[in-house]
Amino acid sequence: MRILKVSAIKEGTVIDHLPSEVTFKILEILGLKNPDTLITVATNLQSKHMGTKGIIKIGSRFLTPTEADKIAILAPSAVINIIKDYKVVEKRPVSIPDTIEAVARCSNPNCITNHDEATSKFFTISRDPLKLRCHYCERVMREEDVTIL
Amino acid sequence: MSRTDRNVISIRDFTRKGLEDILELAQTMEGCRGEPYLTGRILATLFFEPSTRTRLSFESAMKLLGGEVIGFSDPGLTSLTKGETIRDTVRMVESYADCIVVRHPLEGVARYISEVSKVPVINAGDGSNQHPTQTCLDLYTIQKCHGRIDDLTIGFLGDLKYGRTVHSLAVALSHFGARMFFISSPQLRMPEAFLEEVRANQCECIETGSMQDVLPKLDVLYATRIQKERFPDPVEYEKQKGIWRIDLAALSEAKKSLKVLHPLPRGLEIASDIDGTPYAQYYQQAANGVPVRQALLCMLLEAGPCAS
């Protein structure tokens, strides 16, 4: 018998195929810890490909490109589903863009972006493993050094 | 560098051809005094960190070509102490000058200023990141010494972790097929990201803790000071200072054609008994800062041989 773990939403966004360990982090960076809309969160769901996975359903809201970039950095396997009238009208795998602006903090404490009004900006030099070069201090940041703004 | 480029921020912005163009123009600037290429132009030097050679050679380069210089070398005497932002300082300076030279302890400041400023910006050192004009004069010195830059074996010695001149020069030399030895203590190793970048350009890179083992192979030994000001822990600095010492006895196994370069100021790493020998190129290297910076100023300001 199939067990329904999360209910369907009429309109909004479903973020699927999240690694379980980053599910709540994604919720946090999207500013959805104290939401004013319907949110359903599940984690440690069984997944054929990932072992376990997380899923976030957000009612009546669609993600901005910046928000999609943030998800891509933390969860490159994620898929963003656009829901309209209970149906998936678009499936959008996330991708790490070539240039990432105002999304992550530079891990170099001596970088101008951690001291002045300069906005952080990185160039992607490798997606797997993730390596980002800071546009300003030119330091290379690896996945474990990434802090999302 | 193409003549339409407005700034000199990082050696990563340059192709091999761009670097060769600068060196070629620097050659034509040798001994260039009194040519009015930069008459009526003003250079602003904003030095938020101490400097001797870089600031003075920029001033000399500008004045020898008829230009004027304004600026400060003590930010404590400026409105920055009143909380003025870098952006506001630059927006003011750009209305007083045709070009800005900046040195700052924070990494990325020169890039940021170049995005704010309406006039060309030259990075004269940003923290431990880049010092591209020093790299140009280092390349120029190597070319003058050996008649070429291609296929040389270069040893970098000393503070390879914090030394921005080493980082910039290694990246530049990777365009010229250099074979590079990085000689340091384990605490001051060349950062892995730079090694990866240089290796990606098909250059051979070898890390070692022994200068004597590699010295006979070298065409150039690029020594650097252990920089007290970059160490977060003074105890660590005390352990590192003085561990390298190059004197005439140490060079007994070196090639006769070896040239010793140093961006200066030096610490204990080069003994004075080398100063008068053909090995020592560091004073000439400092002197080469003038024609190289004359070339860069003419390129950025589209003046003299670069006038459109």
Coordinates of C-alpha atoms in Angstrom, one line a residue:
Chain A
M1 CA 0.0 0.0 0.0
R2 CA 1.3 3.4 -0.9
I3 CA 1.6 5.8 2.1
L4 CA 1.0 9.4 1.3
K5 CA 3.5 11.3 3.4
V6 CA 2.9 14.9 2.1
S7 CA -0.2 16.4 0.7
A8 CA -0.4 18.0 -2.7
I9 CA -0.4 21.8 -3.2
K10 CA -2.7 23.6 -5.6
E11 CA -0.1 26.2 -6.7
G12 CA 3.5 26.9 -5.8
T13 CA 6.9 25.2 -5.8
V14 CA 8.1 21.7 -4.9
I15 CA 11.8 21.4 -4.3
D16 CA 12.6 17.7 -4.7
H17 CA 15.7 15.5 -4.5
L18 CA 17.4 17.5 -1.7
P19 CA 20.1 15.7 0.3
S20 CA 18.4 15.0 3.7
E21 CA 21.2 16.8 5.5
V22 CA 20.6 20.2 3.8
T23 CA 16.8 20.2 3.7
F24 CA 16.4 22.4 6.8
K25 CA 19.4 24.6 5.7
I26 CA 17.5 25.3 2.4
L27 CA 14.4 26.2 4.4
E28 CA 16.6 28.7 6.3
I29 CA 18.3 30.3 3.4
L30 CA 14.9 30.8 1.6
G31 CA 13.7 32.6 4.7
L32 CA 11.0 30.0 5.3
K33 CA 11.6 29.2 8.9
N34 CA 8.7 31.5 10.0
P35 CA 6.6 31.4 6.8
D36 CA 3.4 33.2 6.1
T37 CA 2.4 30.6 3.5
L38 CA 1.7 26.8 3.5
I39 CA 5.0 24.9 3.8
T40 CA 5.4 21.1 3.9
V41 CA 8.8 19.7 4.8
A42 CA 9.9 16.1 4.7
T43 CA 13.3 14.6 5.2
N44 CA 14.9 11.2 5.3
L45 CA 12.4 9.9 2.7
Q46 CA 13.5 6.8 1.0
S47 CA 15.0 7.4 -2.4
K48 CA 16.2 4.9 -5.0
H49 CA 19.0 7.1 -6.3
M50 CA 20.0 9.1 -3.2
G51 CA 19.3 6.6 -0.4
T52 CA 17.4 9.2 1.5
K53 CA 16.2 12.6 0.4
G54 CA 14.3 15.7 1.5
I55 CA 11.4 17.6 -0.1
I56 CA 10.0 21.1 0.5
K57 CA 6.6 22.2 -0.8
I58 CA 5.9 25.9 -0.8
G59 CA 2.3 27.1 -1.4
S60 CA 1.6 30.1 -3.5
R61 CA 5.2 31.1 -4.1
F62 CA 7.7 30.7 -6.9
L63 CA 11.5 31.0 -6.5
T64 CA 13.6 33.9 -7.8
P65 CA 16.8 33.1 -9.9
T66 CA 18.9 34.1 -6.9
E67 CA 17.1 31.6 -4.7
A68 CA 17.5 28.9 -7.3
D69 CA 21.3 29.7 -7.3
K70 CA 21.5 29.3 -3.6
I71 CA 19.8 25.9 -3.8
A72 CA 22.1 24.8 -6.6
I73 CA 25.2 25.5 -4.5
L74 CA 24.0 23.5 -1.5
A75 CA 22.1 20.8 -3.4
P76 CA 23.2 20.5 -7.0
S77 CA 21.0 17.4 -7.4
A78 CA 17.8 19.3 -6.5
V79 CA 14.9 19.7 -8.9
I80 CA 12.5 22.6 -8.7
N81 CA 8.9 21.7 -9.8
I82 CA 6.4 24.5 -10.6
I83 CA 2.9 23.5 -9.6
K84 CA -0.3 25.0 -11.1
D85 CA -3.7 23.6 -10.4
Y86 CA -2.2 20.6 -8.7
K87 CA -0.2 19.7 -11.8
V88 CA 3.6 19.9 -12.4
V89 CA 3.8 22.4 -15.3
E90 CA 7.6 22.6 -15.3
K91 CA 10.5 20.6 -13.9
R92 CA 13.6 22.6 -13.6
P93 CA 16.9 20.9 -12.4
V94 CA 19.0 23.5 -10.7
S95 CA 22.4 24.4 -12.1
I96 CA 25.3 26.2 -10.6
P97 CA 25.7 29.4 -12.7
D98 CA 29.0 30.6 -14.1
T99 CA 28.7 33.8 -12.0
I100 CA 27.2 33.9 -8.5
E101 CA 26.4 37.3 -7.0
A102 CA 25.1 38.2 -3.6
V103 CA 24.5 34.6 -2.7
A104 CA 27.5 33.4 -0.7
R105 CA 29.9 34.9 1.7
C106 CA 33.7 34.9 0.9
S107 CA 35.5 32.6 3.3
N108 CA 38.5 35.0 3.4
P109 CA 38.1 37.3 6.4
N110 CA 40.5 39.7 4.8
C111 CA 38.4 40.1 1.6
I112 CA 36.9 43.5 0.9
T113 CA 33.4 41.9 0.7
N114 CA 33.6 41.2 4.4
H115 CA 34.6 44.8 5.3
D116 CA 33.0 47.3 3.0
E117 CA 29.9 47.8 0.8
A118 CA 31.2 45.5 -2.0
T119 CA 28.7 42.7 -2.8
S120 CA 30.1 39.2 -3.0
K121 CA 30.7 37.8 -6.4
F122 CA 32.2 34.4 -7.4
F123 CA 33.1 32.7 -10.6
T124 CA 32.5 29.0 -10.8
I125 CA 35.8 27.2 -11.8
S126 CA 34.6 23.7 -11.0
R127 CA 31.1 22.2 -10.3
D128 CA 32.2 18.8 -9.1
P129 CA 33.9 19.2 -6.8
L130 CA 32.6 22.7 -6.2
K131 CA 35.2 25.4 -6.5
L132 CA 34.4 29.1 -6.6
R133 CA 36.9 32.0 -7.2
C134 CA 36.1 35.2 -5.4
H135 CA 35.9 38.1 -8.0
Y136 CA 37.6 40.4 -5.5
C137 CA 40.2 38.6 -3.4
E138 CA 40.6 35.8 -6.0
R139 CA 40.7 33.2 -3.3
V140 CA 39.3 29.8 -4.3
M141 CA 36.5 28.5 -2.0
R142 CA 35.6 24.9 -1.8
E143 CA 32.2 23.4 -0.9
E144 CA 33.0 23.0 2.8
D145 CA 34.0 26.8 2.9
V146 CA 30.7 28.0 1.4
T147 CA 28.4 30.1 3.6
I148 CA 25.1 31.2 2.1
L149 CA 24.1 34.7 2.7
Chain B
M1 CA 46.8 44.1 -22.3
S2 CA 45.0 45.7 -25.1
R3 CA 45.0 49.5 -25.2
T4 CA 41.3 49.6 -24.4
D5 CA 41.8 47.9 -21.0
R6 CA 41.3 50.6 -18.4
N7 CA 42.8 49.0 -15.3
V8 CA 45.8 46.9 -14.0
I9 CA 44.3 44.8 -11.2
S10 CA 45.4 41.2 -11.4
I11 CA 47.9 39.3 -13.4
R12 CA 45.1 36.9 -14.2
D13 CA 43.6 39.6 -16.4
F14 CA 46.6 39.4 -18.8
T15 CA 47.3 37.1 -21.6
R16 CA 50.9 36.2 -22.6
K17 CA 50.6 38.6 -25.5
G18 CA 49.4 41.4 -23.2
L19 CA 52.4 40.9 -20.9
E20 CA 54.8 40.8 -23.9
D21 CA 53.3 44.1 -25.1
I22 CA 54.1 45.8 -21.7
L23 CA 57.7 44.5 -21.7
E24 CA 58.2 45.7 -25.3
L25 CA 56.9 49.2 -24.4
A26 CA 59.0 49.2 -21.2
Q27 CA 62.1 48.6 -23.4
T28 CA 61.3 51.8 -25.4
M29 CA 60.9 53.7 -22.1
E30 CA 64.4 52.9 -20.9
G31 CA 66.1 56.2 -20.0
C32 CA 63.1 58.1 -21.2
R33 CA 63.4 61.5 -19.5
G34 CA 61.7 64.8 -20.3
E35 CA 59.4 63.4 -23.0
P36 CA 56.1 65.3 -22.4
Y37 CA 53.9 62.3 -22.8
L38 CA 52.0 62.8 -19.6
T39 CA 52.1 66.6 -19.3
G40 CA 48.9 67.9 -17.8
R41 CA 48.0 64.5 -16.4
I42 CA 47.7 63.8 -12.7
L43 CA 48.3 60.5 -10.9
A44 CA 46.7 59.9 -7.5
T45 CA 48.6 57.5 -5.2
L46 CA 46.4 56.1 -2.4
F47 CA 48.7 54.1 -0.1
F48 CA 46.8 52.6 2.8
E49 CA 49.9 50.5 3.6
P50 CA 53.6 51.4 3.7
S51 CA 55.6 51.4 0.5
T52 CA 59.0 52.7 -0.6
R53 CA 59.9 51.4 -4.1
T54 CA 56.4 51.1 -5.6
R55 CA 55.2 54.5 -4.6
L56 CA 58.4 56.3 -5.4
S57 CA 58.9 54.5 -8.8
F58 CA 55.3 55.4 -9.8
E59 CA 56.0 59.1 -8.8
S60 CA 59.3 59.0 -10.7
A61 CA 57.7 57.4 -13.8
M62 CA 54.9 60.0 -13.8
K63 CA 57.3 63.0 -13.3
L64 CA 59.9 61.9 -15.8
L65 CA 57.1 62.0 -18.5
G66 CA 55.9 65.5 -17.4
G67 CA 53.0 64.4 -15.2
E68 CA 52.0 65.4 -11.7
V69 CA 51.4 63.3 -8.6
I70 CA 49.0 63.8 -5.7
G71 CA 48.1 61.4 -2.9
F72 CA 48.8 60.1 0.6
S73 CA 50.9 57.5 2.2
D74 CA 49.4 57.9 5.7
P75 CA 45.6 57.2 5.7
G76 CA 45.6 58.3 9.3
L77 CA 45.7 61.9 7.9
T78 CA 42.6 61.5 5.7
S79 CA 38.9 61.5 6.1
L80 CA 38.9 57.7 6.2
T81 CA 39.6 58.1 9.9
K82 CA 36.2 60.0 10.1
G83 CA 34.5 56.9 8.7
E84 CA 34.5 57.9 5.0
T85 CA 33.9 54.8 2.8
I86 CA 36.3 53.7 0.2
R87 CA 33.6 54.4 -2.4
D88 CA 33.3 58.0 -1.3
T89 CA 37.0 58.5 -1.2
V90 CA 37.3 57.2 -4.8
R91 CA 34.4 59.3 -6.1
M92 CA 36.2 62.4 -4.8
V93 CA 39.7 61.4 -6.0
E94 CA 38.6 60.6 -9.5
S95 CA 37.6 64.3 -10.0
Y96 CA 41.2 65.3 -9.0
A97 CA 43.2 62.8 -11.0
D98 CA 43.5 61.0 -14.4
C99 CA 44.6 57.7 -12.9
I100 CA 44.6 56.1 -9.4
V101 CA 47.3 53.8 -7.9
V102 CA 46.1 52.0 -4.8
R103 CA 47.7 49.8 -2.2
H104 CA 45.5 48.4 0.6
P105 CA 45.8 45.7 3.3
L106 CA 42.4 44.2 2.3
E107 CA 42.3 41.8 -0.6
G108 CA 40.1 42.8 -3.5
V109 CA 40.1 46.6 -2.8
A110 CA 41.8 47.5 -6.1
R111 CA 39.2 45.5 -8.0
Y112 CA 36.4 47.1 -6.1
I113 CA 37.8 50.6 -6.7
S114 CA 38.1 49.9 -10.4
E115 CA 34.4 49.2 -10.5
V116 CA 33.6 52.4 -8.7
S117 CA 36.1 54.7 -10.4
K118 CA 35.6 56.6 -13.7
V119 CA 39.4 56.8 -14.2
P120 CA 41.9 53.9 -14.6
V121 CA 43.0 52.1 -11.5
I122 CA 46.3 50.3 -10.9
N123 CA 46.7 47.8 -8.1
A124 CA 49.9 48.4 -6.2
G125 CA 49.2 45.5 -3.8
D126 CA 46.1 44.3 -2.2
G127 CA 46.8 42.3 1.0
S128 CA 48.4 38.9 0.1
N129 CA 46.5 38.7 -3.2
Q130 CA 48.1 40.5 -6.2
H131 CA 50.9 43.0 -7.1
P132 CA 50.7 43.0 -10.9
T133 CA 53.0 45.9 -11.6
Q134 CA 55.7 44.2 -9.5
T135 CA 55.2 41.1 -11.6
C136 CA 55.6 43.1 -14.8
L137 CA 59.0 44.5 -13.6
D138 CA 60.0 41.0 -12.4
L139 CA 59.3 39.6 -15.9
Y140 CA 61.1 42.5 -17.4
T141 CA 64.2 41.9 -15.2
I142 CA 64.2 38.2 -16.0
Q143 CA 64.0 39.0 -19.8
K144 CA 66.9 41.5 -19.5
C145 CA 69.1 39.1 -17.5
H146 CA 68.5 36.0 -19.7
G147 CA 67.4 37.4 -23.0
R148 CA 64.2 35.4 -22.7
I149 CA 61.5 34.3 -20.3
D150 CA 60.6 31.0 -22.0
D151 CA 61.8 27.7 -20.7
L152 CA 63.7 28.9 -17.6
T153 CA 63.9 27.2 -14.3
I154 CA 62.8 29.5 -11.5
G155 CA 63.1 28.9 -7.7
F156 CA 60.8 30.7 -5.3
L157 CA 62.2 31.0 -1.8
G158 CA 60.8 32.2 1.5
D159 CA 57.3 33.3 2.4
L160 CA 55.3 31.6 -0.4
K161 CA 52.1 31.5 1.6
Y162 CA 51.5 35.2 2.1
G163 CA 53.9 36.6 -0.6
R164 CA 51.7 38.3 -3.2
T165 CA 54.7 38.9 -5.5
V166 CA 55.3 35.1 -5.6
H167 CA 51.6 34.4 -6.3
S168 CA 51.4 36.9 -9.2
L169 CA 54.8 35.9 -10.7
A170 CA 54.1 32.2 -10.7
V171 CA 50.8 32.7 -12.5
A172 CA 52.5 35.0 -15.1
L173 CA 55.4 32.6 -15.6
S174 CA 53.0 29.7 -16.3
H175 CA 52.3 31.5 -19.6
F176 CA 56.0 31.0 -20.5
G177 CA 56.5 27.3 -19.8
A178 CA 58.6 27.9 -16.8
R179 CA 59.8 25.0 -14.6
M180 CA 59.2 26.1 -11.0
F181 CA 60.6 25.0 -7.6
F182 CA 58.8 26.3 -4.5
I183 CA 61.3 26.3 -1.6
S184 CA 59.7 26.9 1.8
S185 CA 59.1 25.6 5.3
P186 CA 55.9 23.5 5.6
Q187 CA 54.2 26.5 7.4
L188 CA 54.8 28.9 4.5
R189 CA 54.0 26.6 1.5
M190 CA 52.7 27.9 -1.8
P191 CA 48.8 27.8 -1.5
E192 CA 47.4 24.7 -3.2
A193 CA 45.1 26.8 -5.4
F194 CA 48.1 28.6 -7.0
L195 CA 49.9 25.3 -7.6
E196 CA 46.8 23.9 -9.3
E197 CA 46.5 27.0 -11.5
V198 CA 50.1 26.8 -12.6
R199 CA 49.9 23.1 -13.2
A200 CA 46.8 23.6 -15.3
N201 CA 49.0 25.6 -17.7
Q202 CA 51.2 22.5 -18.2
C203 CA 54.0 23.9 -16.0
E204 CA 56.2 21.6 -13.9
C205 CA 56.0 22.6 -10.2
I206 CA 58.0 21.0 -7.5
E207 CA 57.7 21.8 -3.8
T208 CA 60.8 21.3 -1.6
G209 CA 62.2 22.2 1.8
S210 CA 65.8 22.1 0.6
M211 CA 67.4 25.1 -1.3
Q212 CA 70.7 23.3 -1.8
D213 CA 69.1 20.4 -3.6
V214 CA 67.6 22.6 -6.3
L215 CA 70.1 25.5 -6.5
P216 CA 72.3 24.0 -9.3
K217 CA 69.3 23.7 -11.5
L218 CA 68.1 27.3 -11.3
D219 CA 68.3 30.1 -13.8
V220 CA 66.6 32.5 -11.4
L221 CA 66.2 32.4 -7.6
Y222 CA 63.3 34.7 -6.5
A223 CA 63.8 35.2 -2.8
T224 CA 61.2 36.9 -0.5
R225 CA 61.1 38.3 3.0
I226 CA 59.3 36.5 5.8
Q227 CA 56.6 39.1 6.3
K228 CA 56.0 39.8 10.0
E229 CA 53.0 42.0 9.2
R230 CA 51.1 39.1 7.5
F231 CA 51.5 36.6 10.4
P232 CA 48.4 36.3 12.6
D233 CA 50.6 34.9 15.4
P234 CA 53.8 36.6 16.3
V235 CA 55.2 33.4 17.9
E236 CA 54.9 31.7 14.5
Y237 CA 56.8 34.6 12.9
E238 CA 59.7 34.2 15.4
K239 CA 59.9 30.5 14.4
Q240 CA 60.1 31.4 10.7
K241 CA 62.4 34.4 10.5
G242 CA 65.9 33.7 9.5
I243 CA 65.5 30.1 8.4
W244 CA 66.7 31.0 4.9
R245 CA 70.1 32.5 4.2
I246 CA 71.7 33.0 0.8
D247 CA 75.3 34.0 0.9
L248 CA 78.2 33.5 -1.5
A249 CA 79.1 30.1 0.1
A250 CA 75.6 28.9 -0.4
L251 CA 75.8 29.8 -4.1
S252 CA 79.0 27.8 -4.7
E253 CA 76.9 25.1 -6.4
A254 CA 74.8 27.5 -8.5
K255 CA 75.1 28.1 -12.2
K256 CA 77.4 31.0 -13.0
S257 CA 74.4 32.5 -14.9
L258 CA 72.1 32.3 -11.9
K259 CA 70.3 35.6 -11.1
V260 CA 69.0 36.4 -7.6
L261 CA 65.9 38.5 -7.6
H262 CA 64.1 40.0 -4.6
P263 CA 61.1 42.4 -4.5
L264 CA 62.7 44.1 -1.5
P265 CA 62.8 45.1 1.3
R266 CA 64.9 42.2 2.3
G267 CA 65.1 40.6 5.7
L268 CA 67.9 38.1 6.7
E269 CA 67.5 36.0 3.6
I270 CA 70.2 37.6 1.3
A271 CA 73.6 38.3 2.8
S272 CA 75.3 41.5 1.7
D273 CA 78.3 39.6 0.3
I274 CA 76.2 38.9 -2.8
D275 CA 75.4 42.5 -3.4
G276 CA 78.3 43.4 -5.7
T277 CA 78.3 40.1 -7.6
P278 CA 76.7 39.3 -11.0
Y279 CA 74.2 37.1 -9.2
A280 CA 72.6 40.1 -7.5
Q281 CA 69.8 41.7 -9.6
Y282 CA 67.6 43.1 -6.9
Y283 CA 68.8 46.7 -7.2
Q284 CA 68.4 46.6 -11.0
Q285 CA 65.1 45.0 -10.5
A286 CA 63.9 47.9 -8.4
A287 CA 65.3 50.4 -11.0
N288 CA 63.3 48.5 -13.7
G289 CA 60.1 49.6 -11.9
V290 CA 60.4 53.0 -13.6
P291 CA 60.4 52.1 -17.3
V292 CA 57.8 49.4 -16.6
R293 CA 55.5 51.8 -14.8
Q294 CA 56.1 54.5 -17.4
A295 CA 54.9 51.9 -20.0
L296 CA 51.8 51.0 -18.0
L297 CA 50.9 54.7 -17.4
C298 CA 51.2 55.5 -21.1
M299 CA 49.0 52.5 -22.0
L300 CA 46.3 53.3 -19.5
L301 CA 46.3 57.0 -20.3
E302 CA 46.7 56.4 -24.0
A303 CA 49.6 58.8 -24.1
G304 CA 53.0 59.0 -25.8
P305 CA 53.6 55.9 -28.0
C306 CA 50.1 54.7 -27.0
A307 CA 48.2 57.9 -28.1
S308 CA 45.3 57.0 -30.3

